[in-house]
Amino acid sequence: MFDSFNRNINYLRISVTDRCNLRCVYCMPECGVPIMSHDKILTFEEIIEIVRFGITHGITKVRITGGEPLVRKGIVQLVTQITAIEGINDIGMTTNGILLGQFAQDLAAAGLKRVNISLDTIDPDCFHEITRLGNIEDVFRGIEAARAAGLFPIKINCVVKQHSRETDAAGVRDFCGKNGLQVRFIKEMNLETGQFSLVEGGDGGHCATCNRIRLTANGDLKPCLFTDLSYNVREMGVEKAYLAAIANKPSCGSINQSNQFSNIGG
Ligand code: SAM
Ligand code: SF4
């Protein structure tokens, strides 16, 4: 479906939970963020209804994100349900990789095509410093499990923080080169101040060609990462919310003071 600026909106990003097993410094405070109550979070039936509606309005590509999508109970079942819907050409997931060792095989069997794994450094201490809770060995295991399960391509999302050491990004680039992984460098962004940038090695940040719409775990359809506009599917119904999100997709991002990365999923 085309928006008012003639962009074909065919990509739906679904945040399936606002919960996370890490506390990355650029994403969440150490104590975490106030979490949504369970009854606010969309059920699988509701998510499926939205995906179905999206497909009849031109969605062909879906990405599952979070919070951390792998902490959502029944995530494999959700992937199975989404891939069973006719019309999706591409379904991927963005994950921190910590639980991927456990889930990669089942996710691939459920029809997931590929994963983006977030990794900002290959230094174990630095990784722990950035994520506050993570053990890098779990991510390495997750990467190997994804490879063994045939998830392809495996892309690494590397956030380059405002004051990060060059060596972190260089180390990740080198690691990816040696291990057949694609890498995308994402400058640390700030939703509140509207500080956003192009994604090196990816297609994010190009407002003129942006084809995305986002769904938060509590049912807000967001036409843009950098906007306060949102249309809640429970309050408005799926059709009205979806059409309003597309009709009001701004030509370019500005600021978003209503969300954090952890509940909109990047
Ligand atoms: N938990 C999963 C993960 O980390 O991959 C999925 C959700 S996370 C919010 C999605 C992506 O957003 C990750 O690649 C993460 O690095 C990125 N991200 C989080 N906060 C960010 C920020 N302030 N600026 C740029 N990217 C950010
Ligand atoms: Fe969790 Fe992903 Fe945010 Fe890190 S970037 S705190 S893994 S949601």
Short mmCIF file of N, CA and C and ligand atoms in Angstrom, two decimals, residues 13 20 26-27 65-69 94-96 116-118 120 157 159 186-190 261-262 265-266, ligand 1:
data_model
loop_
_atom_site.label_atom_id
_atom_site.label_comp_id
_atom_site.label_asym_id
_atom_site.label_seq_id
_atom_site.Cartn_x
_atom_site.Cartn_y
_atom_site.Cartn_z
N ARG A 13 7.42 -4.30 11.14
CA ARG A 13 8.31 -4.71 12.24
C ARG A 13 7.47 -4.88 13.50
N CYS A 20 13.36 -7.65 28.46
CA CYS A 20 14.67 -8.01 27.91
C CYS A 20 15.54 -8.65 28.99
N TYR A 26 22.85 1.99 26.03
CA TYR A 26 22.25 2.99 25.15
C TYR A 26 20.75 2.74 24.97
N CYS A 27 20.24 1.68 25.60
CA CYS A 27 18.85 1.30 25.36
C CYS A 27 17.99 1.39 26.61
N THR A 65 10.91 -8.36 16.62
CA THR A 65 11.91 -7.72 17.46
C THR A 65 11.34 -7.59 18.87
N GLY A 66 11.95 -6.73 19.70
CA GLY A 66 11.49 -6.64 21.09
C GLY A 66 11.69 -5.22 21.59
N GLY A 67 12.00 -5.11 22.85
CA GLY A 67 12.61 -5.98 23.83
C GLY A 67 13.41 -7.13 23.19
N GLU A 68 13.55 -8.16 23.94
CA GLU A 68 14.23 -9.32 23.39
C GLU A 68 13.18 -10.36 23.00
N PRO A 69 13.02 -10.59 21.68
CA PRO A 69 11.92 -11.45 21.23
C PRO A 69 12.00 -12.87 21.79
N THR A 94 15.30 -9.79 14.95
CA THR A 94 16.43 -9.09 15.55
C THR A 94 16.52 -9.51 17.00
N THR A 95 17.66 -10.03 17.38
CA THR A 95 17.83 -10.59 18.74
C THR A 95 19.20 -10.24 19.29
N ASN A 96 19.30 -10.25 20.60
CA ASN A 96 20.63 -10.06 21.19
C ASN A 96 21.43 -11.36 21.16
N ASN A 116 19.16 -11.06 12.64
CA ASN A 116 20.13 -10.00 12.89
C ASN A 116 20.49 -10.12 14.37
N ILE A 117 21.77 -10.19 14.64
CA ILE A 117 22.21 -10.37 16.03
C ILE A 117 22.98 -9.11 16.44
N SER A 118 22.64 -8.59 17.60
CA SER A 118 23.30 -7.36 18.04
C SER A 118 24.60 -7.69 18.76
N ASP A 120 28.20 -5.39 19.75
CA ASP A 120 28.88 -4.10 19.61
C ASP A 120 30.38 -4.19 19.80
N ASN A 157 24.32 -6.51 13.99
CA ASN A 157 24.04 -5.09 14.22
C ASN A 157 25.04 -4.58 15.25
N VAL A 159 26.12 -1.31 17.24
CA VAL A 159 25.86 0.09 17.59
C VAL A 159 27.18 0.77 17.92
N ILE A 186 25.44 0.91 13.25
CA ILE A 186 24.33 1.81 13.57
C ILE A 186 24.84 2.83 14.56
N LYS A 187 24.82 4.11 14.19
CA LYS A 187 25.24 5.14 15.16
C LYS A 187 24.21 5.20 16.28
N GLU A 188 24.68 5.33 17.49
CA GLU A 188 23.75 5.45 18.61
C GLU A 188 22.77 6.58 18.33
N MET A 189 21.48 6.30 18.53
CA MET A 189 20.47 7.30 18.23
C MET A 189 19.79 7.74 19.52
N ASN A 190 19.08 8.84 19.40
CA ASN A 190 18.32 9.33 20.54
C ASN A 190 16.93 9.71 20.05
N PHE A 261 13.75 2.57 22.62
CA PHE A 261 14.15 1.49 21.72
C PHE A 261 13.63 0.16 22.23
N SER A 262 13.61 0.04 23.57
CA SER A 262 13.23 -1.24 24.16
C SER A 262 11.76 -1.59 23.94
N GLY A 265 11.63 -1.48 19.42
CA GLY A 265 12.39 -2.54 18.76
C GLY A 265 13.41 -2.10 17.74
N GLY A 266 13.71 -0.81 17.64
CA GLY A 266 14.74 -0.35 16.73
C GLY A 266 14.26 -0.31 15.29
N1 SAM B 1 16.86 -7.09 21.91
C1 SAM B 1 17.06 -7.22 20.52
C2 SAM B 1 18.46 -6.78 20.13
O1 SAM B 1 19.13 -6.16 20.93
O2 SAM B 1 18.84 -7.08 18.99
C3 SAM B 1 16.02 -6.51 19.67
C4 SAM B 1 15.56 -5.16 20.14
S1 SAM B 1 16.80 -3.90 20.07
C5 SAM B 1 15.94 -2.49 20.66
C6 SAM B 1 16.93 -3.65 18.30
C7 SAM B 1 18.16 -2.94 17.83
O3 SAM B 1 18.12 -1.61 18.30
C8 SAM B 1 19.46 -3.56 18.35
O4 SAM B 1 20.31 -3.86 17.27
C9 SAM B 1 20.03 -2.49 19.23
O5 SAM B 1 21.42 -2.51 19.21
C10 SAM B 1 19.44 -1.24 18.63
N2 SAM B 1 19.41 -0.09 19.54
C11 SAM B 1 18.97 -0.04 20.81
N3 SAM B 1 19.13 1.19 21.33
C12 SAM B 1 19.68 1.94 20.35
C13 SAM B 1 20.10 3.30 20.26
N4 SAM B 1 19.95 4.17 21.27
N5 SAM B 1 20.61 3.72 19.09
C14 SAM B 1 20.75 2.88 18.04
N6 SAM B 1 20.38 1.60 18.06
C15 SAM B 1 19.85 1.13 19.20
#
